[in-house]
Coordinates of C-alpha atoms in Angstrom, one line a residue:
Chain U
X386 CA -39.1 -4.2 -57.5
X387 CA -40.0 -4.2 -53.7
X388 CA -43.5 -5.5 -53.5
X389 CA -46.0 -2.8 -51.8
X390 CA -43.1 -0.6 -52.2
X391 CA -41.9 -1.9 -49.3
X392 CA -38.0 -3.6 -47.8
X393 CA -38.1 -6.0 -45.3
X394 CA -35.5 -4.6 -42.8
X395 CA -34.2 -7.2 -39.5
X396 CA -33.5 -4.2 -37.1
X397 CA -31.1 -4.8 -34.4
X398 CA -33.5 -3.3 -31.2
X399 CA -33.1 -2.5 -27.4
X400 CA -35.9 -3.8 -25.0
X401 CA -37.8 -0.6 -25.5
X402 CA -37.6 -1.2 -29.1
X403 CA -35.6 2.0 -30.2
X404 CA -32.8 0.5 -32.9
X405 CA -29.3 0.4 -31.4
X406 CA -27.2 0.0 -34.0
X407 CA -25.5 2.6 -35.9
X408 CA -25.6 0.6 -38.9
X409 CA -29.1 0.0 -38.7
X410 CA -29.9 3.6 -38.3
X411 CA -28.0 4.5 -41.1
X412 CA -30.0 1.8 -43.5
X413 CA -33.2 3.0 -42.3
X414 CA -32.8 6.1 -43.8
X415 CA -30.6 5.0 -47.0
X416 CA -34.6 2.8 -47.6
X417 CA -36.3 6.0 -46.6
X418 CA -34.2 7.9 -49.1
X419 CA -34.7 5.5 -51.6
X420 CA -38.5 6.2 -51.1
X421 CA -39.6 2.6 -49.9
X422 CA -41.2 2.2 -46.9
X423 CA -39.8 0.2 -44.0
X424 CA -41.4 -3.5 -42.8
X425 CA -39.2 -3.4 -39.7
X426 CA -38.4 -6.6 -37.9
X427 CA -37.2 -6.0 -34.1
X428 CA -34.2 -8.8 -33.5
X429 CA -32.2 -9.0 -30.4
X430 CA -28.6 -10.2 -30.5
X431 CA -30.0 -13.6 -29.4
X432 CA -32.7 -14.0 -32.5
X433 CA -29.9 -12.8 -35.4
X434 CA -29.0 -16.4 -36.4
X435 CA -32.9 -17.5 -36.6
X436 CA -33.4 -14.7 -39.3
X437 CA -34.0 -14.8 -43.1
X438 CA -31.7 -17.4 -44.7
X439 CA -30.3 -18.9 -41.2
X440 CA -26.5 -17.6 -42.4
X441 CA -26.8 -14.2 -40.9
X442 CA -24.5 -13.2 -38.0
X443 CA -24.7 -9.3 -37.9
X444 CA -27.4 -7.0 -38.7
X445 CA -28.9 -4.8 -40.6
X446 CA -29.8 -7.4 -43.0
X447 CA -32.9 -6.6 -45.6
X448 CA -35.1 -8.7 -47.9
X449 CA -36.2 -7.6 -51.1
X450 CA -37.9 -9.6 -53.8
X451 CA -36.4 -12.6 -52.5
X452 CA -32.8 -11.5 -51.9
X453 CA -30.9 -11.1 -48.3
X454 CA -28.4 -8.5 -48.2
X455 CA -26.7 -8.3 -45.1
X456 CA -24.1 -5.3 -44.6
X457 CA -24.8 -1.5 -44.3
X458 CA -22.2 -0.5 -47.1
X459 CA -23.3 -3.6 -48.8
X460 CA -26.8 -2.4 -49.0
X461 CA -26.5 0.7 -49.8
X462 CA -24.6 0.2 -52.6
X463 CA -27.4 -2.8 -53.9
X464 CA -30.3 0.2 -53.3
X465 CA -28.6 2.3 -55.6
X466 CA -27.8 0.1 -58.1
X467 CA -30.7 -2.0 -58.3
X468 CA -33.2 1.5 -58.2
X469 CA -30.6 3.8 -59.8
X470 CA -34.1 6.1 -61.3
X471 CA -34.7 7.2 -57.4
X472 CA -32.7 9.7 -55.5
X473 CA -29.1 8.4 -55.2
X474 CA -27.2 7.7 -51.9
X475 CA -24.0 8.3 -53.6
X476 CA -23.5 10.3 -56.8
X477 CA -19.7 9.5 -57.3
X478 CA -17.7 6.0 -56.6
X479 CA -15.5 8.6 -54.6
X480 CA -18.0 9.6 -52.5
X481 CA -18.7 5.6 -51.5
X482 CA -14.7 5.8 -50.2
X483 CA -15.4 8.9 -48.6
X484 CA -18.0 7.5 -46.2
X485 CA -15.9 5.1 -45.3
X486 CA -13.0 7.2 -44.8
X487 CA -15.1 9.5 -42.4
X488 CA -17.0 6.6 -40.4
X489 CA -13.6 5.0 -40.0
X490 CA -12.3 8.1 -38.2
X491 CA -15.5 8.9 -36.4
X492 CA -15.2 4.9 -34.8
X493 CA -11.4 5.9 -34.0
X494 CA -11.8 9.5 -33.1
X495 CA -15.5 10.2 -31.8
X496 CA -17.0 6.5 -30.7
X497 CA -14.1 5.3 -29.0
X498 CA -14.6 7.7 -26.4
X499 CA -18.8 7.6 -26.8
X500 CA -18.1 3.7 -26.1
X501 CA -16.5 4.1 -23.1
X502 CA -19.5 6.1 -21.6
X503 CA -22.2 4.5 -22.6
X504 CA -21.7 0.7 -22.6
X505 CA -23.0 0.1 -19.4
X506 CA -26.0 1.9 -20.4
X507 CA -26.0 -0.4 -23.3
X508 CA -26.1 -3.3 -20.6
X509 CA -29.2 -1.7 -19.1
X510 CA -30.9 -0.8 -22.1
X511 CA -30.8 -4.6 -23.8
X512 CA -33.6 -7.0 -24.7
X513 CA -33.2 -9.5 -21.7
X514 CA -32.2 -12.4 -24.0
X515 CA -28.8 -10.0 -24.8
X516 CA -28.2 -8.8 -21.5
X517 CA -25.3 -11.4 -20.4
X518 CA -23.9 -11.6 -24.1
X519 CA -23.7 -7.8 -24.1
X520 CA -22.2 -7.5 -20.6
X521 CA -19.5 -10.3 -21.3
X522 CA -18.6 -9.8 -24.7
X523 CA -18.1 -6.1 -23.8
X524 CA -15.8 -6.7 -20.9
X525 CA -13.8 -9.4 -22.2
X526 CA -13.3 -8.3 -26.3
X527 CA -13.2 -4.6 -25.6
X528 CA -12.3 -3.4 -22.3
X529 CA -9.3 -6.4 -21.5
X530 CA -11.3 -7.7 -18.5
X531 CA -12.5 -4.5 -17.0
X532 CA -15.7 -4.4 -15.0
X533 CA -17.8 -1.9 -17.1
X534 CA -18.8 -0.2 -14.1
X535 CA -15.2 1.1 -13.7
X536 CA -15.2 1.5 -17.0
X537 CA -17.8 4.4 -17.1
X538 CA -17.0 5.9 -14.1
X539 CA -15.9 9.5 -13.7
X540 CA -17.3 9.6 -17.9
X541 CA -18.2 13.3 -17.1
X542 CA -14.5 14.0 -16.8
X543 CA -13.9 13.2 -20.6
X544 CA -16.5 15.2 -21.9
X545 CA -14.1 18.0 -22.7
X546 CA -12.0 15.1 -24.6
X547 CA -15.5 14.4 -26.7
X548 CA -16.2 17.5 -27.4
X549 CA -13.1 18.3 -28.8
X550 CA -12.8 15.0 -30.6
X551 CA -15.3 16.7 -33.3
X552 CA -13.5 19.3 -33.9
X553 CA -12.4 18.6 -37.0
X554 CA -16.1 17.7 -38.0
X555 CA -17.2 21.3 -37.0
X556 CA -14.0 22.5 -39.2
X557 CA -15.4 20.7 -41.8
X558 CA -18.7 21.5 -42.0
X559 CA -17.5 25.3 -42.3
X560 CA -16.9 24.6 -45.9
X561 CA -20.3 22.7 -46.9
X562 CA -23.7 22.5 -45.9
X563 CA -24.3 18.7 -46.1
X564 CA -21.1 16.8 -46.1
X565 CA -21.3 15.5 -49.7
X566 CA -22.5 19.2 -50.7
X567 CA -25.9 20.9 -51.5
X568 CA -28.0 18.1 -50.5
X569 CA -28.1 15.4 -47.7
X570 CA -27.2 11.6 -48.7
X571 CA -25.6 9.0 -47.6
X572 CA -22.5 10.3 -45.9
X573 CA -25.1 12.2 -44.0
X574 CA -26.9 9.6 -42.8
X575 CA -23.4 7.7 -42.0
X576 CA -22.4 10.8 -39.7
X577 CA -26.0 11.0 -38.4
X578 CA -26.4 7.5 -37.6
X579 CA -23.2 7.5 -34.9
X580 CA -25.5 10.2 -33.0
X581 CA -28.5 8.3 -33.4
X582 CA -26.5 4.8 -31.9
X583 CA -25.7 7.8 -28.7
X584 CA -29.2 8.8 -28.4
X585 CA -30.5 5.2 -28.6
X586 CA -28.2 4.2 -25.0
X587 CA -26.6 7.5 -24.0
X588 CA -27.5 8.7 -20.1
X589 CA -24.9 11.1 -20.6
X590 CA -25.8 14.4 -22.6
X591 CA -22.1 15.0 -24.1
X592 CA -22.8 18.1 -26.2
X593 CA -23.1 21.8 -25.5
X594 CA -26.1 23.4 -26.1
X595 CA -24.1 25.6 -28.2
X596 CA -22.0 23.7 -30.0
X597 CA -22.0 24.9 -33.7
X598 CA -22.6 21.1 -34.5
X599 CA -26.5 21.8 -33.9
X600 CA -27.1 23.3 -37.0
X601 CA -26.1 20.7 -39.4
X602 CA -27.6 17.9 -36.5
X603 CA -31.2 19.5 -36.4
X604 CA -30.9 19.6 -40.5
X605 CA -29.9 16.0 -40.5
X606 CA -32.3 14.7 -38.2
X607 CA -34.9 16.5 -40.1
X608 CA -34.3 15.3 -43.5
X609 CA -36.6 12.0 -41.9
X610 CA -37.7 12.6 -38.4
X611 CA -40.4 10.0 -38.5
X612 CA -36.6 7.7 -37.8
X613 CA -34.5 10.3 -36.4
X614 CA -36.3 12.3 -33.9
X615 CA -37.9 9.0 -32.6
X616 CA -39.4 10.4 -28.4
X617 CA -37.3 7.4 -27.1
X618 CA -33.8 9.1 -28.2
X619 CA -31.8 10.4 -24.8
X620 CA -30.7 14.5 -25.6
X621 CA -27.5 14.9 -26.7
X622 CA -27.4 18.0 -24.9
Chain V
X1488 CA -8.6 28.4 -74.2
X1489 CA -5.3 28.9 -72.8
X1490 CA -3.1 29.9 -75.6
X1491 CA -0.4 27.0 -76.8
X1492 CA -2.2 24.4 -74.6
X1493 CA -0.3 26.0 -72.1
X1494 CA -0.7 27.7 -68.0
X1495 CA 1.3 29.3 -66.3
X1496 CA 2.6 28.0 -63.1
X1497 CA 4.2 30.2 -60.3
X1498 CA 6.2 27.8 -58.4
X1499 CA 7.6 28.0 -55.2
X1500 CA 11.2 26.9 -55.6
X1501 CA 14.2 25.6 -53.4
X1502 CA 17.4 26.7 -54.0
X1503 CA 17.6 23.6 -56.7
X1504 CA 14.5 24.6 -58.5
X1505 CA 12.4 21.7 -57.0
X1506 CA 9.1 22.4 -55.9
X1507 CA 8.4 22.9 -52.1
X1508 CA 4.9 23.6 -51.4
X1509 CA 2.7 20.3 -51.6
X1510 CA 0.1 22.7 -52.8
X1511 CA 1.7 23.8 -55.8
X1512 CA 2.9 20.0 -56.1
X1513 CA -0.7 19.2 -56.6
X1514 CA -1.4 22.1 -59.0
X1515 CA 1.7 20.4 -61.4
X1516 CA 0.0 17.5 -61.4
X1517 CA -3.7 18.4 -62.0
X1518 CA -2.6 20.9 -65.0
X1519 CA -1.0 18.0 -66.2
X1520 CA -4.4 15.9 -65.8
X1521 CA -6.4 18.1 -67.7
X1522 CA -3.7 17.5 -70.8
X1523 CA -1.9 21.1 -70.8
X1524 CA 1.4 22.1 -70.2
X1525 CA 3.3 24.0 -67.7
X1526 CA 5.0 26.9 -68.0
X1527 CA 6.4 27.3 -64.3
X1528 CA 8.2 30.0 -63.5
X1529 CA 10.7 29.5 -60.3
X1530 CA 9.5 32.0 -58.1
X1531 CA 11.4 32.2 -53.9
X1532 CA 8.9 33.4 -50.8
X1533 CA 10.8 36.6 -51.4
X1534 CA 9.6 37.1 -55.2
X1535 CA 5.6 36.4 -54.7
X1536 CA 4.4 39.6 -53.9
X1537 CA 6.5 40.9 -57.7
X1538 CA 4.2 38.0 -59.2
X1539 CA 1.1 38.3 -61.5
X1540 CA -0.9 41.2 -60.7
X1541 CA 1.0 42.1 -57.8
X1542 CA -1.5 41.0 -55.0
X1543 CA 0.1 38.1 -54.4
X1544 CA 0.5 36.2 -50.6
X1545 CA 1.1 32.9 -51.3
X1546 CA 1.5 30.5 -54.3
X1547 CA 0.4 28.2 -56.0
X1548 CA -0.9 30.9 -58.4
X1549 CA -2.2 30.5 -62.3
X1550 CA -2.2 32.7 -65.1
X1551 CA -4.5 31.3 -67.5
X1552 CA -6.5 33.7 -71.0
X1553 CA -5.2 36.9 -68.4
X1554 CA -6.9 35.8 -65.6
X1555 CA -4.9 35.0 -62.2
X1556 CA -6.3 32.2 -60.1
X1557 CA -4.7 31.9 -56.8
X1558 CA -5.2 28.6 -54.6
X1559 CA -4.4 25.4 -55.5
X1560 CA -8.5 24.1 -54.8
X1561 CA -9.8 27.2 -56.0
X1562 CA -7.2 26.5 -59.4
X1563 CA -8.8 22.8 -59.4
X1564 CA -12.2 23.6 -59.8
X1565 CA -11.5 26.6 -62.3
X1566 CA -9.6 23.5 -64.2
X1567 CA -12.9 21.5 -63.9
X1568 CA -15.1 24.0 -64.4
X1569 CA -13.3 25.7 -67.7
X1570 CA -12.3 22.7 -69.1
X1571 CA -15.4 20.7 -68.5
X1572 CA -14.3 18.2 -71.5
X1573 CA -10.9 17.6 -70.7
X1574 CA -9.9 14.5 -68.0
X1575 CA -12.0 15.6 -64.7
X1576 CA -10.0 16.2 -61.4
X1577 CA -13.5 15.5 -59.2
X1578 CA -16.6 13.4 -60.0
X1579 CA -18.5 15.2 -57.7
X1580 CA -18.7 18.1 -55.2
X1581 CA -18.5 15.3 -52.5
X1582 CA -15.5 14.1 -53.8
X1583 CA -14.3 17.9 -53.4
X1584 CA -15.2 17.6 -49.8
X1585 CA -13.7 14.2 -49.0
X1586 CA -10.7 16.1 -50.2
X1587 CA -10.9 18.5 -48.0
X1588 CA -10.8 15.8 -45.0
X1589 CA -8.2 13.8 -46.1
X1590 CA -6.0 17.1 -46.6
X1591 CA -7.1 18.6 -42.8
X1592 CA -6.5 14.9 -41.7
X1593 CA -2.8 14.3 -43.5
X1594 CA -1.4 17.5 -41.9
X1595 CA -3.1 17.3 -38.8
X1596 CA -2.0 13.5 -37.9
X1597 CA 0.8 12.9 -40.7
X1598 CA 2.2 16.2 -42.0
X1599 CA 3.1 17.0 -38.1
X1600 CA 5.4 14.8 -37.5
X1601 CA 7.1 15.4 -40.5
X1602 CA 7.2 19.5 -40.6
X1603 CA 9.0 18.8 -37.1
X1604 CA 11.7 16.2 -38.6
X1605 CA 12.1 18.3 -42.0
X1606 CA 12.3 21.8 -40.7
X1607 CA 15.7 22.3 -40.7
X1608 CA 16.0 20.4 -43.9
X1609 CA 14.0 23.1 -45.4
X1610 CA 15.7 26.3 -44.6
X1611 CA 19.0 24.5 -46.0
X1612 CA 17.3 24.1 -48.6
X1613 CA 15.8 27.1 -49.2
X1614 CA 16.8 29.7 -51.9
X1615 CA 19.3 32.2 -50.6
X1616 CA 16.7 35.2 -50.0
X1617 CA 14.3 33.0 -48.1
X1618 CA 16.9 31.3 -46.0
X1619 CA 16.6 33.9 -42.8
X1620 CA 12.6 34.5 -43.6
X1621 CA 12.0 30.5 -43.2
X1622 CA 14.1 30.3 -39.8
X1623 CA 12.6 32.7 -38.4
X1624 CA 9.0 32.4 -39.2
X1625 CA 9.2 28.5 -38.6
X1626 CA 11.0 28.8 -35.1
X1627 CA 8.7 31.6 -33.8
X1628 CA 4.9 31.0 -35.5
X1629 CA 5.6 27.2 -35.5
X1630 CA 7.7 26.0 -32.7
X1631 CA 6.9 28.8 -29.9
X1632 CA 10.7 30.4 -30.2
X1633 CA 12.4 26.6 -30.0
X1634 CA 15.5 26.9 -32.4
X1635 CA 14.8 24.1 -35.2
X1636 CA 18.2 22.7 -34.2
X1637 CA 16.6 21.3 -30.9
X1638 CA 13.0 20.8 -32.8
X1639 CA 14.4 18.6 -35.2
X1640 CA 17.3 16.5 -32.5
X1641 CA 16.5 12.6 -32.2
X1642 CA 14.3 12.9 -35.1
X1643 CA 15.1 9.2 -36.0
X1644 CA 13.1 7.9 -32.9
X1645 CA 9.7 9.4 -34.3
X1646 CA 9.7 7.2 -37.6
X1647 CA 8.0 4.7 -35.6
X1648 CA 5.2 6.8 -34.9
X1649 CA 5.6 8.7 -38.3
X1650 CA 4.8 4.9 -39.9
X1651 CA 1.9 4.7 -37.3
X1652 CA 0.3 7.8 -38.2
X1653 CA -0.5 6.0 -41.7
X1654 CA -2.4 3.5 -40.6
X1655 CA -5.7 4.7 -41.5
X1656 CA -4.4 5.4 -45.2
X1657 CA -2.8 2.0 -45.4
X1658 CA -6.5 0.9 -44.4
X1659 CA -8.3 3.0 -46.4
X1660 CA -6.3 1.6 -50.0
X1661 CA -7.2 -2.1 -48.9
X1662 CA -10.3 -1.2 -50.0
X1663 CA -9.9 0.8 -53.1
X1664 CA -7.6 0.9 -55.8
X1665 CA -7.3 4.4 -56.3
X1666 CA -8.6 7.2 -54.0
X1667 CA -11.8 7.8 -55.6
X1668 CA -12.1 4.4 -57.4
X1669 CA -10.8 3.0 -60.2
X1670 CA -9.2 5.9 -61.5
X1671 CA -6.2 8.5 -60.2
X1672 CA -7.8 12.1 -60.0
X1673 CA -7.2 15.0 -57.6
X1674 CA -7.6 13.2 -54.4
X1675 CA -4.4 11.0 -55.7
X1676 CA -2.5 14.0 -56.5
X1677 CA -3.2 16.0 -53.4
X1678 CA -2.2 12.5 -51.0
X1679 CA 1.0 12.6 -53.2
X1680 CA 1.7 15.9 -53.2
X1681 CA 2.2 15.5 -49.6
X1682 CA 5.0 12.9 -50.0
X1683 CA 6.5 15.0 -52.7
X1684 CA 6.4 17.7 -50.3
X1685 CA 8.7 15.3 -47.9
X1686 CA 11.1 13.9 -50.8
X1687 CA 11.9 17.6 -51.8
X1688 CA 13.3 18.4 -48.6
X1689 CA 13.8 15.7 -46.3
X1690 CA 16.9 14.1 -44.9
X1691 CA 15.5 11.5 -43.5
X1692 CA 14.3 8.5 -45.3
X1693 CA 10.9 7.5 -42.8
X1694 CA 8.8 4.9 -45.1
X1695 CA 10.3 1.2 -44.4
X1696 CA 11.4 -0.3 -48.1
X1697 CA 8.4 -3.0 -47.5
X1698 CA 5.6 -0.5 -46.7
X1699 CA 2.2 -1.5 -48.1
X1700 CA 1.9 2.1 -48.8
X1701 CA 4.2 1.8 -51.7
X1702 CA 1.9 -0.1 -53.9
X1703 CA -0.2 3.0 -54.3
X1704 CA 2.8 5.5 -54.0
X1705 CA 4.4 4.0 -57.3
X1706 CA 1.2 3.7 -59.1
X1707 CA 0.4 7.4 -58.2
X1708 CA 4.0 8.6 -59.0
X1709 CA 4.1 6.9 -62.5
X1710 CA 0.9 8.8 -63.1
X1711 CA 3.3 11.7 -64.5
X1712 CA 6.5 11.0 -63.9
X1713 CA 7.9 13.9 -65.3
X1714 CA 6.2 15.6 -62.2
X1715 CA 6.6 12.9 -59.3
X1716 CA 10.0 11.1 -60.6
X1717 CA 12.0 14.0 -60.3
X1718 CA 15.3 13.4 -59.9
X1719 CA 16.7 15.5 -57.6
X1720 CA 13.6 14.2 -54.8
X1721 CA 15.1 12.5 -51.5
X1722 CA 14.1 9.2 -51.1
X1723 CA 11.6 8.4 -48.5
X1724 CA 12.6 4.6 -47.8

């Protein structure tokens, strides 16, 4: 059992502080769900391998009586085994497929496009320690060379192609109020955390005000707005 | 308690008594999951509105103690519901949902290349009163008045995209054994039902022989063979 009721959480942060990573975003409210409370550890890129047990090369990573767990699917799963008498972040083996199904097609369908905005504001946003890493690794793996200021430019052009790359989200959420049904979980907090990772570097509000997407958004980032309605977030819209 | 363990199946029919509709496909298979037989009764597009009680659009449609069940997710969780204590076809109302997805995702990335190569496959097909119905409505609500002879030329050169537009699904089952874990259940019959959907019309074999995809496509055919090993199927490879 988590002494003080509390999980040690290495949170991957920009130089403002505000988490970046839609991982990370998505584990600090799988812990807030699970009713613990968070003892958050800001970690630039640079600091990841100084961490825990030394073996870590991607965050989140958490601590709890003793044990690293690295990996957001990873650690959800251990939270809900190891404390299956609080409120579940899955209720079906199904539903553990389904989130990655969805967050699978939201990286190919929705954050490709979100990537290709924002990383230069990525770039500005860093801890100073990341900034070259970021810049270079982003360039060189992602964008095949590309200066990431030609990379971004003209993004407001391919708003409409955003927009329209959640349609079948909106479709979705026609049929169900929380996308595992009745009550926010986990897939909620998957889906929530992509908008959370724009927020966190996003100079670029891509959504409409009226987007029908807002209703299930505002619910989601209410379920625990002490994480998702943090003042340092950019407006989506 | 349906009478003789049986239900009765309205089946939409080619001209060789195969099933057509992947939606009744997956009806087959999940009255066979929940241990009852079928008594399907061959039913043409022209014959549905003589059906049942006469209200009729569209099939798959149930008959079950007197009472008529249209829609093969509607049928599904009137299986689940009625027969709590028989095999389940969903663990969870999230596992409904992801359903939903992956169905809205297989027509809108897979299914549409194949309804373009299969078209004209189906109104050969097709029994002798729906033959002129199913040109027509296909050319003119589908293909924007293109004749299905031109919609379907060069069909061979899509395959490679076809193929492609599985990718995520080939992804998706390195991860899990079944679709929603360790056991087949609706989500397994609805992705084959999509296939069987293909084999009972198409020309065209599109799968290569060494496709990945096949380790999951035998399992889930042998599932009930009588159902998915029907003879008179094309063969997709």
């Amino acid at each position: 059992m988590a002494g003080n009721n509390t999980i040690k959480l290495y949170d991957l942060v920009l130089k403002n502080g505000l988490t970046l990573s839609p991982f990370v975003w998505r584990t600090k409210l799988a812990i807030m769900h699970k009713g613990f409370d968070i003892d958050a550890v800001p970690t630039p890129y640079a600091k990841i391998k100084t961490i825990a047990d030394g073996k870590q090369t991607r965050l989140p990573v958490i601590e709890d009586d003793g044990k690293v767990i690295p990996d957001s699917f990873d650690i959800a799963v251990y939270l809900d085994t190891t404390y299956p008498d609080r409120p579940k972040l899955f209720n079906s083996q199904g539903e553990r497929n389904y989130m990655r199904f969805l967050d699978q097609w939201m990286f190919a369908n929705v954050v490709r496009h979100l990537f290709g905005c924002f990383v230069l504001d990525q770039v500005e946003h860093s801890c100073p320690e990341d900034v070259d890493y970021i810049r270079e690794s982003r360039q060189n793996w992602f964008f095949q060379g590309r200066k990431l200021e030609y990379v971004v430019k003209d993004r407001e052009e391919r708003i409409p192609e955003i927009r329209k790359s959640l349609d079948p989200i909106r479709e979705h959420l026609k049929n169900t109020k929380w996308f595992a049904g009745d009550a926010p979980n986990q897939l909620d907090f998957m889906m929530l955390s992509h908008f959370l990772w724009a927020g966190s570097i996003g100079t670029m509000p891509f959504l409409a005000k009226t987007d029908p997407l807002w209703d299930w958004l505002n619910r989601a980032a209410d379920v625990y707005p002490d994480v998702s309605r943090d003042k340092r977030l950019h407006p989506l819209a």
